[in-house]
Amino acid sequence: MALVLQAKDAVEWVYRGEGAVNLVLAYCGNSPNFVGKVLRIQKVPRNKPENSHSALTKHECLLWGEVEGIFSAPAREIAEQLYVQHVMRPLLGSEHVDPGICVLVSREFLEAVERKVLRQRPSKRVDAAKVNPLCDSVLLIADHSMFPHGTVSGYIKEDYCISVEIKVLFSTSILFASRPIGSFPKCGFLPVSEFIGEENAVKRSTTRFRMHQALKLHQGEISQISKYDPLDLFSPSKDRVRRAIKSLFITPQNNFRVFLNGGLVFGGMGDTTDSTCNGVDQGFDDALRHIILAKDGLHQKYFVELVAEAAYRSSLLDRLLEVQKLDVVDIEGAIHAYYDIVSKPCLVCQEKDENKLSGKYSYLHSLPRDEGLKIVKNYLISATAKDLSMMISFRSREHVDPDPSYRAVFLESTNQCFDYKVTT
């Protein structure tokens, strides 16, 4: 008989965080089925009627019909899990992607969770959305802010794990236009598509993240522009990667959080984007003392060095960039293929007063259907790779020989060795 979470089970789940689309809960009970796991629960906007997130539309099935099981998926959350498992995981590597499993839930469980975490949620998130009580299942995934439980020879007696999350957002972009694309703090290249209009030529020289920073400053959402540049993070230069991590640390906004043994010690829950690290936060510095062996005042500096070294050595950034670059025509090209797929007049051509058969975009409108589908699919896959959070977790060792299950990184500044894992 399949396990179904009931209202009484809600007491064993605690608020961990949330993005625009999902709520994330961590397990605090003793069941072996859930220890070391988190739940990802879909939300629904408060200004829209509740819906059950039914199966994919006919056009979405046309796009993803060859994905195993997705055509017959009874609910959208199951289809999204299959998308991660069969599309994104092969592209980014099984060691970096945890597709999770779908767990059945009752409406009473979802309603109990909604009540339990209400006071912990940021006010702007509460105003915008609530748990969707009509979902039949939620996603159960490993808690990547921690290492699996168990004793391994060579670890320090008190086993601490510290984790860094870059870009707090939990979503998968398998739909045509389910929501606006965000500011992409993890997009690692500038588009060069010939279909970018002259009125948008700035896209070729300035990242979307930097443009959104200027907009947020103008709108009063932030008091200063972050020095972080996503092109640095994806650079082959170790110095540029270090600069990116340092900039994220100095101005974390909603894009940089740190956990100690699964508990948040640095960064916010998403209530505000205007977050700047000025000087030494004593609570965070105390947390780092469990991990970084250094003199007073140097823990944060060496922590940034550790994160930068692991990010630089990981293959995930290279694979993310490769997948991001699957989109070669930009949204300004992909939108034309989209209109052809859904068999609707191209509104872009109409707005630009162009003939779709003889104008600038005629090449896109003359493509065979399978090539148009490929353009839209590659755009959506690329969008997913630009819209993921990356978790880097560390566990220190007494000896230099690493656990073969994980990669090791050596921090020269403190003469320490750490096991680390990088997931998304």
Short mmCIF file of C-alpha atoms in Angstrom, two decimals:
data_model
loop_
_atom_site.label_atom_id
_atom_site.label_comp_id
_atom_site.label_asym_id
_atom_site.label_seq_id
_atom_site.Cartn_x
_atom_site.Cartn_y
_atom_site.Cartn_z
CA MET A 1 0.00 0.00 0.00
CA ALA A 2 1.37 3.40 -1.02
CA LEU A 3 2.44 5.80 1.72
CA VAL A 4 0.21 8.87 2.03
CA LEU A 5 1.18 11.79 4.28
CA GLN A 6 -1.70 12.76 6.57
CA ALA A 7 -2.47 15.80 8.74
CA LYS A 8 -0.79 14.21 11.79
CA ASP A 9 2.50 14.00 9.84
CA ALA A 10 2.76 17.79 9.42
CA VAL A 11 4.35 18.20 12.89
CA GLU A 12 7.47 16.39 11.63
CA TRP A 13 8.16 18.90 8.86
CA VAL A 14 9.70 22.34 9.42
CA TYR A 15 9.99 25.38 7.20
CA ARG A 16 13.26 25.56 5.24
CA GLY A 17 12.52 28.20 2.60
CA GLU A 18 10.63 28.90 -0.59
CA GLY A 19 10.83 30.32 -4.06
CA ALA A 20 8.20 31.78 -6.34
CA VAL A 21 6.68 28.40 -7.16
CA ASN A 22 7.42 25.97 -4.32
CA LEU A 23 7.59 25.72 -0.54
CA VAL A 24 10.44 23.65 0.94
CA LEU A 25 10.16 21.74 4.23
CA ALA A 26 12.86 19.77 6.08
CA TYR A 27 12.16 16.60 8.04
CA CYS A 28 12.71 16.62 11.82
CA GLY A 29 11.25 13.24 12.80
CA ASN A 30 12.64 9.72 13.09
CA SER A 31 11.10 7.84 10.18
CA PRO A 32 13.84 6.17 8.07
CA ASN A 33 11.76 7.00 4.99
CA PHE A 34 12.29 10.72 5.51
CA VAL A 35 15.44 11.32 7.60
CA GLY A 36 17.81 13.52 5.61
CA LYS A 37 15.08 14.56 3.17
CA VAL A 38 13.14 17.69 2.22
CA LEU A 39 9.72 18.14 0.64
CA ARG A 40 9.06 20.48 -2.26
CA ILE A 41 5.40 21.52 -2.21
CA GLN A 42 3.80 23.49 -5.03
CA LYS A 43 2.09 26.79 -4.31
CA VAL A 44 -0.77 28.58 -6.04
CA PRO A 45 -1.10 32.38 -6.45
CA ARG A 46 -3.69 33.90 -4.11
CA ASN A 47 -5.16 35.99 -6.91
CA LYS A 48 -5.92 32.91 -9.03
CA PRO A 49 -8.39 30.08 -8.43
CA GLU A 50 -7.04 26.85 -6.98
CA ASN A 51 -6.19 24.19 -9.54
CA SER A 52 -5.06 20.63 -9.32
CA HIS A 53 -2.04 21.08 -11.60
CA SER A 54 -3.52 18.63 -14.07
CA ALA A 55 -1.51 16.81 -16.71
CA LEU A 56 0.29 18.59 -19.54
CA THR A 57 -1.54 20.34 -22.37
CA LYS A 58 -1.53 18.91 -25.88
CA HIS A 59 1.23 21.31 -26.94
CA GLU A 60 3.39 20.41 -23.95
CA CYS A 61 2.88 16.74 -24.77
CA LEU A 62 3.97 17.52 -28.30
CA LEU A 63 7.21 18.98 -26.93
CA TRP A 64 8.00 16.33 -24.33
CA GLY A 65 6.03 13.31 -25.54
CA GLU A 66 9.16 11.21 -26.04
CA VAL A 67 10.13 11.57 -22.37
CA GLU A 68 9.45 8.29 -20.62
CA GLY A 69 6.11 8.33 -18.77
CA ILE A 70 5.44 12.04 -19.19
CA PHE A 71 2.62 11.63 -21.71
CA SER A 72 0.58 9.58 -19.25
CA ALA A 73 1.54 11.54 -16.12
CA PRO A 74 -1.68 12.13 -14.15
CA ALA A 75 -0.51 15.43 -12.63
CA ARG A 76 1.84 18.27 -13.46
CA GLU A 77 4.12 17.75 -10.46
CA ILE A 78 4.75 14.18 -11.63
CA ALA A 79 5.45 15.38 -15.17
CA GLU A 80 7.98 17.90 -13.82
CA GLN A 81 9.75 15.19 -11.81
CA LEU A 82 10.02 13.07 -14.97
CA TYR A 83 11.37 16.08 -16.87
CA VAL A 84 14.15 16.51 -14.32
CA GLN A 85 14.91 12.79 -14.29
CA HIS A 86 14.94 12.16 -18.03
CA VAL A 87 15.90 15.53 -19.54
CA MET A 88 17.99 17.58 -17.11
CA ARG A 89 19.78 14.81 -15.21
CA PRO A 90 21.47 13.28 -18.30
CA LEU A 91 22.59 16.75 -19.39
CA LEU A 92 23.98 17.93 -16.03
CA GLY A 93 25.16 14.59 -14.62
CA SER A 94 23.57 12.17 -12.18
CA GLU A 95 26.03 13.21 -9.46
CA HIS A 96 24.70 16.78 -9.63
CA VAL A 97 20.95 16.29 -10.09
CA ASP A 98 18.55 14.59 -7.69
CA PRO A 99 15.18 14.15 -9.45
CA GLY A 100 13.56 12.96 -6.23
CA ILE A 101 10.43 10.85 -5.96
CA CYS A 102 6.78 11.80 -5.78
CA VAL A 103 5.04 11.11 -2.47
CA LEU A 104 1.25 11.04 -2.10
CA VAL A 105 -0.30 13.57 0.27
CA SER A 106 -3.79 14.24 1.57
CA ARG A 107 -5.48 17.61 1.37
CA GLU A 108 -5.50 17.63 5.18
CA PHE A 109 -1.69 17.33 5.24
CA LEU A 110 -1.29 20.29 2.88
CA GLU A 111 -3.73 22.41 4.87
CA ALA A 112 -1.95 21.50 8.14
CA VAL A 113 1.41 22.46 6.62
CA GLU A 114 -0.04 25.77 5.43
CA ARG A 115 -1.15 26.63 8.97
CA LYS A 116 2.06 25.38 10.61
CA VAL A 117 4.53 27.45 8.60
CA LEU A 118 2.44 30.59 8.09
CA ARG A 119 4.28 32.70 10.70
CA GLN A 120 7.71 31.62 9.44
CA ARG A 121 7.11 32.61 5.83
CA PRO A 122 8.21 36.04 4.55
CA SER A 123 5.22 38.38 4.42
CA LYS A 124 5.58 39.08 0.72
CA ARG A 125 5.53 35.34 0.00
CA VAL A 126 2.41 34.89 2.14
CA ASP A 127 0.65 37.71 0.30
CA ALA A 128 1.59 36.29 -3.10
CA ALA A 129 0.82 32.57 -2.77
CA LYS A 130 -0.29 29.69 -0.59
CA VAL A 131 0.13 25.93 -0.59
CA ASN A 132 -2.05 24.41 -3.31
CA PRO A 133 -4.37 22.08 -1.37
CA LEU A 134 -5.47 20.26 -4.52
CA CYS A 135 -2.10 18.64 -5.29
CA ASP A 136 -2.15 14.87 -4.92
CA SER A 137 1.62 14.52 -4.49
CA VAL A 138 4.76 16.41 -3.49
CA LEU A 139 8.42 15.92 -4.34
CA LEU A 140 10.72 14.20 -1.84
CA ILE A 141 14.44 14.87 -2.39
CA ALA A 142 17.64 14.54 -0.38
CA ASP A 143 18.56 17.44 1.89
CA HIS A 144 21.64 18.60 0.02
CA SER A 145 22.56 21.09 2.74
CA MET A 146 23.83 18.07 4.71
CA PHE A 147 25.85 14.91 4.15
CA PRO A 148 24.16 11.53 4.72
CA HIS A 149 24.09 10.32 8.31
CA GLY A 150 26.63 7.74 9.37
CA THR A 151 30.12 7.42 10.80
CA VAL A 152 33.03 7.35 8.36
CA SER A 153 36.61 6.82 9.50
CA GLY A 154 38.69 9.96 9.20
CA TYR A 155 36.10 12.61 10.06
CA ILE A 156 36.49 14.99 12.94
CA LYS A 157 34.73 13.84 16.11
CA GLU A 158 32.02 16.51 15.92
CA ASP A 159 30.75 16.22 12.36
CA TYR A 160 29.72 19.62 11.01
CA CYS A 161 28.48 20.32 7.51
CA ILE A 162 28.38 23.80 6.02
CA SER A 163 26.60 24.49 2.75
CA VAL A 164 26.28 27.40 0.37
CA GLU A 165 23.24 27.92 -1.83
CA ILE A 166 23.56 30.20 -4.85
CA LYS A 167 20.30 31.52 -6.28
CA VAL A 168 17.37 30.55 -4.09
CA LEU A 169 14.80 29.35 -6.60
CA PHE A 170 13.08 26.00 -7.01
CA SER A 171 11.45 25.54 -10.39
CA THR A 172 11.54 23.68 -13.66
CA SER A 173 10.73 25.40 -16.96
CA ILE A 174 8.91 22.74 -18.94
CA LEU A 175 5.98 24.94 -19.89
CA PHE A 176 5.69 27.43 -22.71
CA ALA A 177 5.11 30.51 -20.57
CA SER A 178 4.09 29.54 -17.06
CA ARG A 179 5.69 32.66 -15.54
CA PRO A 180 8.15 35.44 -16.42
CA ILE A 181 11.81 34.47 -16.59
CA GLY A 182 13.79 35.90 -13.68
CA SER A 183 17.03 37.83 -13.53
CA PHE A 184 19.18 34.73 -14.11
CA PRO A 185 22.06 35.23 -11.63
CA LYS A 186 23.46 31.98 -13.03
CA CYS A 187 23.31 32.75 -16.76
CA GLY A 188 26.95 32.54 -17.82
CA PHE A 189 27.03 34.04 -21.31
CA LEU A 190 25.83 36.98 -23.38
CA PRO A 191 23.45 36.19 -26.26
CA VAL A 192 24.65 36.80 -29.82
CA SER A 193 21.51 35.82 -31.72
CA GLU A 194 20.94 37.58 -35.03
CA PHE A 195 17.26 37.84 -34.09
CA ILE A 196 17.85 40.27 -31.22
CA GLY A 197 16.27 43.60 -32.17
CA GLU A 198 18.31 46.77 -32.26
CA GLU A 199 16.12 48.19 -29.49
CA ASN A 200 17.40 45.35 -27.28
CA ALA A 201 21.05 45.46 -28.40
CA VAL A 202 22.15 46.05 -24.78
CA LYS A 203 21.54 42.32 -24.20
CA ARG A 204 24.69 41.59 -26.21
CA SER A 205 26.92 43.58 -23.85
CA THR A 206 25.21 43.52 -20.42
CA THR A 207 23.93 40.50 -18.51
CA ARG A 208 20.26 40.28 -17.62
CA PHE A 209 21.27 40.18 -13.95
CA ARG A 210 23.05 43.53 -14.20
CA MET A 211 20.09 45.08 -16.01
CA HIS A 212 17.71 43.87 -13.30
CA GLN A 213 20.01 45.33 -10.65
CA ALA A 214 19.70 48.76 -12.28
CA LEU A 215 15.92 48.37 -12.47
CA LYS A 216 15.64 47.32 -8.81
CA LEU A 217 17.77 50.28 -7.73
CA HIS A 218 15.55 52.62 -9.75
CA GLN A 219 12.41 51.11 -8.18
CA GLY A 220 13.85 51.35 -4.67
CA GLU A 221 13.98 47.59 -4.06
CA ILE A 222 17.71 47.73 -3.31
CA SER A 223 19.97 50.49 -1.98
CA GLN A 224 23.05 49.52 -3.98
CA ILE A 225 23.92 47.49 -7.06
CA SER A 226 25.67 44.19 -6.50
CA LYS A 227 29.19 43.89 -7.87
CA TYR A 228 28.49 40.27 -8.74
CA ASP A 229 28.82 39.41 -12.42
CA PRO A 230 27.57 35.96 -13.53
CA LEU A 231 30.16 35.98 -16.32
CA ASP A 232 32.80 35.80 -13.57
CA LEU A 233 31.20 32.73 -11.97
CA PHE A 234 31.30 30.79 -15.24
CA SER A 235 34.74 32.02 -16.21
CA PRO A 236 37.69 29.59 -16.64
CA SER A 237 39.70 32.00 -14.46
CA LYS A 238 39.98 31.02 -10.78
CA ASP A 239 40.47 34.67 -9.82
CA ARG A 240 37.22 35.66 -11.53
CA VAL A 241 35.33 32.81 -9.86
CA ARG A 242 36.68 33.97 -6.49
CA ARG A 243 35.60 37.52 -7.30
CA ALA A 244 32.08 36.27 -8.11
CA ILE A 245 31.76 34.38 -4.83
CA LYS A 246 33.14 37.31 -2.83
CA SER A 247 30.69 39.70 -4.51
CA LEU A 248 27.76 37.39 -3.78
CA PHE A 249 28.90 37.16 -0.15
CA ILE A 250 29.20 40.93 0.24
CA THR A 251 25.80 41.60 -1.36
CA PRO A 252 23.83 38.36 -0.98
CA GLN A 253 20.37 39.80 -1.69
CA ASN A 254 18.27 36.68 -2.47
CA ASN A 255 21.07 34.89 -4.24
CA PHE A 256 23.42 33.58 -1.53
CA ARG A 257 22.64 31.64 1.65
CA VAL A 258 24.73 29.56 4.07
CA PHE A 259 23.56 26.62 6.22
CA LEU A 260 25.28 24.90 9.15
CA ASN A 261 24.00 21.32 9.65
CA GLY A 262 20.87 22.28 7.72
CA GLY A 263 20.12 25.46 9.70
CA LEU A 264 20.29 28.88 8.05
CA VAL A 265 23.19 30.98 9.42
CA PHE A 266 23.67 33.58 6.68
CA GLY A 267 21.30 35.15 4.15
CA GLY A 268 17.57 35.71 4.26
CA MET A 269 14.37 33.81 3.61
CA GLY A 270 13.51 35.93 0.60
CA ASP A 271 11.57 38.70 2.36
CA THR A 272 13.81 41.37 0.87
CA THR A 273 16.40 41.59 -1.86
CA ASP A 274 18.29 44.43 -0.19
CA SER A 275 20.82 42.48 1.87
CA THR A 276 24.43 43.56 2.33
CA CYS A 277 27.16 42.05 4.51
CA ASN A 278 28.86 44.93 6.33
CA GLY A 279 31.62 43.82 8.69
CA VAL A 280 31.63 40.62 10.72
CA ASP A 281 28.34 39.09 11.83
CA GLN A 282 29.21 37.41 15.12
CA GLY A 283 26.64 34.63 14.82
CA PHE A 284 27.82 33.68 11.36
CA ASP A 285 31.46 33.95 12.40
CA ASP A 286 30.78 31.64 15.35
CA ALA A 287 29.24 29.12 12.96
CA LEU A 288 32.32 29.23 10.73
CA ARG A 289 34.55 28.43 13.72
CA HIS A 290 33.15 24.89 13.60
CA ILE A 291 34.52 24.50 10.07
CA ILE A 292 37.36 26.94 9.38
CA LEU A 293 40.44 26.77 11.64
CA ALA A 294 41.74 30.32 11.54
CA LYS A 295 42.60 33.35 13.66
CA ASP A 296 39.87 35.78 14.64
CA GLY A 297 38.80 37.99 11.77
CA LEU A 298 39.88 35.57 9.04
CA HIS A 299 37.12 32.95 9.09
CA GLN A 300 34.94 34.63 6.49
CA LYS A 301 37.85 35.38 4.17
CA TYR A 302 38.98 31.75 4.14
CA PHE A 303 35.39 30.54 3.82
CA VAL A 304 35.01 32.53 0.59
CA GLU A 305 38.28 31.00 -0.63
CA LEU A 306 36.95 27.50 0.13
CA VAL A 307 33.68 28.06 -1.72
CA ALA A 308 35.46 29.58 -4.72
CA GLU A 309 37.92 26.68 -4.91
CA ALA A 310 35.13 24.08 -4.89
CA ALA A 311 33.05 26.02 -7.42
CA TYR A 312 36.06 26.36 -9.71
CA ARG A 313 36.95 22.66 -9.49
CA SER A 314 33.40 21.40 -9.95
CA SER A 315 32.27 20.30 -13.39
CA LEU A 316 28.73 21.56 -12.74
CA LEU A 317 29.36 25.15 -13.83
CA ASP A 318 30.85 23.95 -17.12
CA ARG A 319 27.90 21.64 -17.73
CA LEU A 320 25.38 24.33 -16.81
CA LEU A 321 26.99 26.73 -19.26
CA GLU A 322 26.94 24.11 -21.99
CA VAL A 323 23.23 23.49 -21.45
CA GLN A 324 22.47 27.21 -21.24
CA LYS A 325 24.05 27.65 -24.66
CA LEU A 326 21.58 25.21 -26.24
CA ASP A 327 19.49 28.32 -26.85
CA VAL A 328 21.12 29.87 -29.91
CA VAL A 329 18.26 32.11 -31.11
CA ASP A 330 17.29 33.84 -27.83
CA ILE A 331 13.67 34.40 -26.81
CA GLU A 332 13.39 36.90 -29.67
CA GLY A 333 13.87 34.01 -32.09
CA ALA A 334 12.21 31.21 -30.15
CA ILE A 335 8.93 33.12 -29.85
CA HIS A 336 8.38 32.82 -33.62
CA ALA A 337 8.78 29.04 -33.51
CA TYR A 338 6.39 28.98 -30.56
CA TYR A 339 3.58 30.67 -32.48
CA ASP A 340 3.99 28.20 -35.33
CA ILE A 341 3.82 25.23 -32.93
CA VAL A 342 0.60 26.45 -31.31
CA SER A 343 -0.81 27.34 -34.76
CA LYS A 344 -1.46 30.98 -33.95
CA PRO A 345 -0.65 34.17 -35.89
CA CYS A 346 2.75 35.52 -34.92
CA LEU A 347 2.02 38.54 -32.74
CA VAL A 348 5.66 39.65 -32.89
CA CYS A 349 5.60 39.91 -36.67
CA GLN A 350 2.30 41.77 -36.44
CA GLU A 351 3.68 44.24 -33.93
CA LYS A 352 6.77 44.80 -36.08
CA ASP A 353 4.57 45.06 -39.17
CA GLU A 354 6.51 42.29 -40.92
CA ASN A 355 5.33 39.62 -43.31
CA LYS A 356 6.21 36.31 -41.65
CA LEU A 357 6.88 34.77 -45.07
CA SER A 358 9.25 37.43 -46.41
CA GLY A 359 10.53 39.51 -43.49
CA LYS A 360 13.50 39.18 -41.16
CA TYR A 361 11.98 36.21 -39.35
CA SER A 362 10.85 34.29 -42.43
CA TYR A 363 13.62 31.70 -41.90
CA LEU A 364 12.17 30.73 -38.53
CA HIS A 365 8.62 30.53 -39.88
CA SER A 366 9.72 28.39 -42.83
CA LEU A 367 11.35 25.69 -40.70
CA PRO A 368 9.89 22.17 -40.66
CA ARG A 369 7.78 21.46 -37.58
CA ASP A 370 10.37 19.19 -35.97
CA GLU A 371 13.05 21.89 -36.21
CA GLY A 372 10.69 24.47 -34.70
CA LEU A 373 9.98 22.07 -31.86
CA LYS A 374 13.72 21.65 -31.30
CA ILE A 375 14.21 25.43 -31.06
CA VAL A 376 11.47 25.78 -28.43
CA LYS A 377 12.65 22.73 -26.49
CA ASN A 378 16.24 23.97 -26.43
CA TYR A 379 15.07 27.38 -25.28
CA LEU A 380 13.11 25.86 -22.37
CA ILE A 381 15.93 23.50 -21.38
CA SER A 382 18.34 26.44 -21.49
CA ALA A 383 15.95 28.49 -19.35
CA THR A 384 15.88 25.70 -16.77
CA ALA A 385 19.69 25.69 -16.60
CA LYS A 386 19.65 29.46 -16.07
CA ASP A 387 17.08 29.20 -13.32
CA LEU A 388 18.46 26.61 -10.89
CA SER A 389 19.98 26.92 -7.45
CA MET A 390 23.42 25.38 -6.83
CA MET A 391 24.30 23.86 -3.45
CA ILE A 392 27.94 23.35 -2.41
CA SER A 393 28.36 21.37 0.83
CA PHE A 394 31.53 20.80 2.87
CA ARG A 395 32.55 18.39 5.62
CA SER A 396 36.02 18.62 7.16
CA ARG A 397 38.37 15.67 7.72
CA GLU A 398 41.23 14.94 10.07
CA HIS A 399 43.19 13.15 7.36
CA VAL A 400 44.01 14.14 3.81
CA ASP A 401 42.74 10.87 2.29
CA PRO A 402 39.17 11.60 1.14
CA ASP A 403 36.03 9.52 1.35
CA PRO A 404 35.85 7.91 -2.13
CA SER A 405 32.14 8.77 -2.25
CA TYR A 406 32.95 12.50 -2.49
CA ARG A 407 35.54 14.77 -4.00
CA ALA A 408 38.04 16.49 -1.73
CA VAL A 409 39.30 20.05 -1.73
CA PHE A 410 42.35 21.35 0.15
CA LEU A 411 42.28 24.82 1.71
CA GLU A 412 45.90 25.93 1.76
CA SER A 413 45.26 28.98 3.95
CA THR A 414 44.29 26.78 6.92
CA ASN A 415 45.94 23.48 5.90
CA GLN A 416 42.55 21.72 5.99
CA CYS A 417 40.99 19.04 3.80
CA PHE A 418 37.25 18.90 3.07
CA ASP A 419 34.95 16.50 1.33
CA TYR A 420 32.56 18.42 -0.85
CA LYS A 421 29.59 17.82 -3.12
CA VAL A 422 27.93 20.11 -5.63
CA THR A 423 24.28 19.64 -6.53
CA THR A 424 21.50 21.58 -8.21
#
